Coordinates of C-alpha atoms in Angstrom, one line a residue:
X1 CA 14.0 32.9 -1.5
X2 CA 10.5 33.8 -2.7
X3 CA 7.5 31.8 -1.5
X4 CA 5.0 31.0 -4.2
X5 CA 1.5 29.8 -3.1
X6 CA -0.7 29.0 -6.0
X7 CA -4.2 28.0 -4.9
X8 CA -5.4 24.9 -6.7
X9 CA -7.5 21.8 -6.0
X10 CA -4.3 19.8 -5.7
X11 CA -2.9 22.1 -3.0
X12 CA -6.1 22.1 -1.0
X13 CA -6.3 18.3 -1.2
X14 CA -2.7 18.0 0.2
X15 CA -3.5 20.6 3.0
X16 CA -6.7 18.7 3.9
X17 CA -4.7 15.4 3.9
X18 CA -2.1 16.9 6.2
X19 CA -4.7 18.3 8.6
X20 CA -6.7 15.0 8.8
X21 CA -3.6 12.9 9.3
X22 CA -2.3 15.3 12.0
X23 CA -5.6 15.2 13.9
X24 CA -5.7 11.4 13.6
X25 CA -2.3 10.7 15.2
X26 CA -2.5 13.7 17.6
X27 CA -5.8 12.5 19.1
X28 CA -4.6 8.9 19.2
X29 CA -1.5 9.9 21.1
X30 CA -3.5 12.2 23.4
X31 CA -6.1 9.8 24.8
X32 CA -6.6 6.6 22.8
X33 CA -4.4 4.6 25.2
X34 CA -2.7 2.5 22.6
X35 CA -1.1 -0.6 24.2
X36 CA 0.6 -2.7 21.5
X37 CA 2.5 -2.7 18.2
X38 CA -0.7 -2.3 16.1
X39 CA -1.3 1.1 17.5
X40 CA 2.3 2.1 16.8
X41 CA 1.8 1.1 13.1
X42 CA -1.3 3.3 12.8
X43 CA 0.6 6.2 14.4
X44 CA 3.4 5.6 11.9
X45 CA 1.0 5.6 9.0
X46 CA -0.6 9.0 9.9
X47 CA 2.7 10.7 11.0
X48 CA 4.6 9.5 8.0
X49 CA 1.9 10.7 5.6
X50 CA 1.7 14.0 7.4
X51 CA 5.5 14.7 7.3
X52 CA 5.9 13.6 3.7
X53 CA 3.1 15.7 2.5
X54 CA 4.4 18.7 4.4
X55 CA 7.7 18.2 2.8
X56 CA 6.1 18.1 -0.7
X57 CA 4.1 21.3 0.0
X58 CA 7.2 23.2 1.3
X59 CA 9.3 22.1 -1.7
X60 CA 6.7 23.4 -4.1
X61 CA 6.1 26.6 -2.2
X62 CA 9.8 27.5 -2.3
X63 CA 10.3 26.3 -5.9
X64 CA 12.9 23.7 -5.0
X65 CA 11.7 21.0 -7.4
X66 CA 14.7 21.3 -9.7
X67 CA 17.1 20.9 -6.8
X68 CA 15.4 17.8 -5.6
X69 CA 17.5 14.6 -5.9
X70 CA 14.4 12.7 -7.1
X71 CA 12.1 13.1 -10.2
X72 CA 9.4 15.6 -9.3
X73 CA 7.2 14.1 -12.0
X74 CA 7.1 10.8 -10.2
X75 CA 7.8 11.4 -6.5
X76 CA 4.7 13.4 -5.3
X77 CA 2.1 11.1 -6.8
X78 CA 4.1 8.0 -5.7
X79 CA 4.1 9.3 -2.1
X80 CA 0.4 10.3 -2.3
X81 CA -0.5 6.8 -3.5
X82 CA 1.5 5.1 -0.7
X83 CA 0.0 7.6 1.9
X84 CA -3.5 6.8 0.8
X85 CA -2.8 3.1 1.2
X86 CA -1.2 3.6 4.6
X87 CA -4.1 5.6 5.9
X88 CA -6.6 3.1 4.4
X89 CA -4.8 0.3 6.3
X90 CA -4.9 2.3 9.5
X91 CA -8.6 3.1 8.9
X92 CA -9.2 -0.7 8.8
X93 CA -6.7 -1.9 11.4
X94 CA -7.3 0.7 14.1
X95 CA -11.0 0.1 14.7
X96 CA -10.5 -3.6 14.3
X97 CA -8.0 -3.7 17.2
X98 CA -9.1 -0.7 19.3
X99 CA -12.9 -0.3 18.8
X100 CA -14.1 -3.9 18.3
X101 CA -15.4 -5.3 21.6
X102 CA -15.2 -2.0 23.4
X103 CA -18.3 -0.3 24.8
X104 CA -19.1 3.0 26.5
X105 CA -18.6 6.6 25.8
X106 CA -15.6 7.5 27.9
X107 CA -12.7 9.7 26.7
X108 CA -10.6 6.8 25.5
X109 CA -13.3 5.4 23.2
X110 CA -14.2 8.9 21.9
X111 CA -10.5 9.6 21.0
X112 CA -10.4 6.3 19.2
X113 CA -13.5 7.1 17.2
X114 CA -12.2 10.5 16.3
X115 CA -8.9 9.0 15.1
X116 CA -10.7 6.5 13.0
X117 CA -13.0 9.1 11.4
X118 CA -10.1 11.4 10.6
X119 CA -8.0 8.5 9.2
X120 CA -10.9 7.8 6.8
X121 CA -11.0 11.5 5.8
X122 CA -7.2 11.5 5.3
X123 CA -7.6 8.4 3.0
X124 CA -10.2 10.3 0.9
X125 CA -8.0 13.4 0.7
X126 CA -5.0 11.4 -0.5
X127 CA -7.1 9.5 -3.0
X128 CA -8.2 13.0 -4.3
X129 CA -4.5 13.9 -4.5
X130 CA -3.8 10.9 -6.6
X131 CA -6.8 11.5 -8.8
X132 CA -5.8 15.1 -9.5
X133 CA -2.1 14.2 -10.1
X134 CA -2.5 11.2 -12.4
X135 CA -1.8 11.5 -16.1
X136 CA -4.6 12.5 -18.4
X137 CA -5.0 11.1 -21.9
X138 CA -2.5 12.8 -24.2
X139 CA -0.6 14.5 -21.3
X140 CA 3.2 14.1 -20.9
X141 CA 3.8 12.8 -17.4
X142 CA 6.1 10.6 -15.4
X143 CA 5.7 6.8 -15.4
X144 CA 4.4 6.8 -11.8
X145 CA 1.5 9.1 -12.8
X146 CA 0.3 6.5 -15.3
X147 CA -2.0 3.5 -14.5
X148 CA 1.0 0.9 -14.6
X149 CA 3.0 3.1 -12.2
X150 CA 0.1 3.4 -9.7
X151 CA -0.5 -0.3 -10.0
X152 CA 3.2 -0.9 -9.0
X153 CA 2.6 1.0 -5.8
X154 CA -0.5 -1.1 -5.0
X155 CA 1.3 -4.3 -5.8
X156 CA 4.2 -3.6 -3.5
X157 CA 1.8 -2.4 -0.7
X158 CA -0.3 -5.6 -0.9
X159 CA 2.9 -7.7 -0.9
X160 CA 4.0 -5.9 2.4
X161 CA 0.7 -6.8 4.0
X162 CA 1.2 -10.4 2.9
X163 CA 4.6 -10.4 4.5
X164 CA 3.2 -9.2 7.8
X165 CA 0.5 -11.9 7.8
X166 CA 2.7 -14.7 6.6
X167 CA 5.4 -14.0 9.2
X168 CA 3.3 -13.6 12.4
X169 CA 2.8 -16.4 13.0
X170 CA 5.2 -18.1 10.5
X171 CA 3.0 -19.9 8.0
X172 CA 5.2 -20.5 5.0
X173 CA 7.4 -23.3 6.4
X174 CA 4.8 -26.1 6.2
X175 CA 6.2 -27.6 3.0
X176 CA 8.0 -26.7 -0.3
X177 CA 4.7 -25.5 -1.9
X178 CA 4.1 -22.8 0.7
X179 CA 7.8 -21.8 0.5
X180 CA 7.4 -21.4 -3.2
X181 CA 4.5 -19.0 -2.5
X182 CA 6.8 -17.0 -0.3
X183 CA 9.4 -16.9 -3.0
X184 CA 6.8 -15.6 -5.5
X185 CA 5.8 -12.8 -3.1
X186 CA 9.5 -11.8 -2.5
X187 CA 10.6 -11.9 -6.1
X188 CA 7.7 -9.8 -7.4
X189 CA 8.0 -7.3 -4.5
X190 CA 11.7 -6.8 -5.1
X191 CA 11.3 -6.3 -8.8
X192 CA 8.3 -3.9 -8.5
X193 CA 10.0 -1.9 -5.8
X194 CA 13.2 -1.7 -8.0
X195 CA 11.1 -0.3 -10.8
X196 CA 9.5 2.3 -8.5
X197 CA 13.0 3.4 -7.2
X198 CA 14.4 3.6 -10.8
X199 CA 11.4 5.8 -11.9
X200 CA 11.6 8.1 -8.8
X201 CA 15.4 8.3 -9.1
X202 CA 15.2 8.8 -12.9
X203 CA 17.5 5.8 -13.6
X204 CA 15.4 4.1 -16.2
X205 CA 17.7 5.4 -19.0
X206 CA 20.7 3.6 -17.6
X207 CA 19.2 0.2 -18.5
X208 CA 20.9 -1.6 -21.4
X209 CA 17.5 -2.6 -22.9
X210 CA 14.1 -1.0 -23.5
X211 CA 12.4 -0.1 -20.3
X212 CA 8.9 -0.5 -21.8
X213 CA 9.6 -4.0 -23.0
X214 CA 11.2 -4.9 -19.7
X215 CA 7.9 -3.8 -17.9
X216 CA 5.7 -6.0 -20.2
X217 CA 8.0 -9.0 -19.8
X218 CA 8.2 -8.6 -16.1
X219 CA 4.4 -8.2 -15.8
X220 CA 3.9 -11.4 -17.8
X221 CA 6.3 -13.2 -15.5
X222 CA 4.6 -11.8 -12.4
X223 CA 1.2 -12.9 -13.6
X224 CA 2.3 -16.4 -14.0
X225 CA 4.1 -16.5 -10.6
X226 CA 1.1 -15.0 -8.8
X227 CA -1.3 -17.3 -10.6
X228 CA 0.6 -20.3 -9.2
X229 CA 0.7 -18.8 -5.7
X230 CA -3.1 -17.9 -5.8
X231 CA -3.8 -21.6 -6.6
X232 CA -1.2 -23.3 -4.3
X233 CA -1.7 -21.3 -1.1
X234 CA -5.4 -22.1 -0.4
X235 CA -4.9 -25.7 -1.4
X236 CA -2.1 -26.3 1.2
X237 CA -3.7 -24.2 3.8
X238 CA -7.5 -25.0 3.6
X239 CA -7.6 -28.5 2.1
X240 CA -7.4 -31.2 4.8
X241 CA -5.8 -33.6 2.3
X242 CA -2.7 -31.4 2.4
X243 CA -2.7 -30.7 6.1
X244 CA -4.9 -27.6 5.9
X245 CA -8.0 -26.6 7.9
X246 CA -11.1 -25.7 6.0
X247 CA -13.2 -24.4 8.9
X248 CA -12.6 -21.4 11.0
X249 CA -11.7 -22.5 14.6
X250 CA -14.1 -21.5 17.3
X251 CA -11.3 -19.9 19.2
X252 CA -11.1 -17.2 16.5
X253 CA -14.4 -15.7 17.8
X254 CA -12.8 -14.5 21.0
X255 CA -9.5 -13.2 19.4
X256 CA -8.9 -9.5 19.4
X257 CA -8.1 -8.7 15.8
X258 CA -7.2 -11.5 13.3
X259 CA -6.5 -15.0 14.5
X260 CA -4.0 -17.2 12.6
X261 CA -6.7 -18.8 10.4
X262 CA -8.0 -15.4 9.5
X263 CA -4.5 -14.3 8.4
X264 CA -4.2 -17.4 6.2
X265 CA -7.5 -16.5 4.5
X266 CA -6.3 -12.9 4.2
X267 CA -3.1 -14.1 2.4
X268 CA -5.3 -16.1 -0.1
X269 CA -7.5 -13.1 -0.8
X270 CA -4.5 -10.7 -1.1
X271 CA -2.7 -13.1 -3.4
X272 CA -5.7 -13.1 -5.7
X273 CA -5.9 -9.3 -5.5
X274 CA -2.3 -9.0 -6.5
X275 CA -2.8 -11.4 -9.3
X276 CA -5.6 -9.1 -10.6
X277 CA -3.3 -6.1 -10.2
X278 CA -0.5 -7.7 -12.1
X279 CA -2.9 -8.9 -14.8
X280 CA -4.1 -5.3 -15.2
X281 CA -0.5 -4.1 -15.2
X282 CA 0.3 -6.6 -18.0
X283 CA -2.6 -5.3 -20.1
X284 CA -1.5 -1.6 -19.7
X285 CA 2.2 -2.5 -20.2
X286 CA 1.5 -4.4 -23.4
X287 CA -0.5 -1.5 -24.7
X288 CA 2.4 0.8 -23.8
X289 CA 4.8 -1.4 -25.8
X290 CA 2.6 -1.6 -28.9
X291 CA 1.7 2.1 -28.9
X292 CA 5.4 3.2 -28.6
X293 CA 6.6 0.6 -31.1

């Protein structure tokens, strides 16, 4: 089987991303002395990104795209977008839990600093991969290479972070209003993830209705749902009249990482962020319907 290596900016971006992610998790495993689940998450982010990118590079080197069970117009950029978000989350979480409050220049601290730096470099490399792979005006490309497709990836990733914060500690069982917010997060995540799977698996043609109109209808529904969650969550978590706490507890200052109140605030911010993402998605999807009509 012939091996084809075509030098291109996209190839070099992927190679750089692999190298940076490999260095990040290798140094962390070697001497960063990671002691709890947060460190395991960061290792997963870097190693998953490395392995997935290596697989993509090997498939393209051996010309196996046509034998792949997934759409090669959609899979590489989808993976690159997820990898960039994973490495970005690790670049934020790792120093927050493993550098904040630590002093000195011993080997453990140096390893943690190196892992953080290379995690940031991997994030930049994966963002370059996405930028080079995304659809250009007038170019025929897969849905995931367009703005709405990339927004779907961001929407599902933000929802996953919300799930982590809302479940540890459990903060959605206060009343029916906060349970409604959880339902919003779950419904929108499931539908967005299903759209991504259908695009990567090339199943959109199996739908009994227009995929473009389904996207715009769903985006409109998601905007309304997330708007309600963006309003309801802070009211019931930070307004004292509804059992919330408006001021950050003093105990949060001595907490390693994020305290429960910080996580509630993060959920509010992430809900607003996802509302903006879904609103942008609606605008792009509506344009897609009207242009194709």
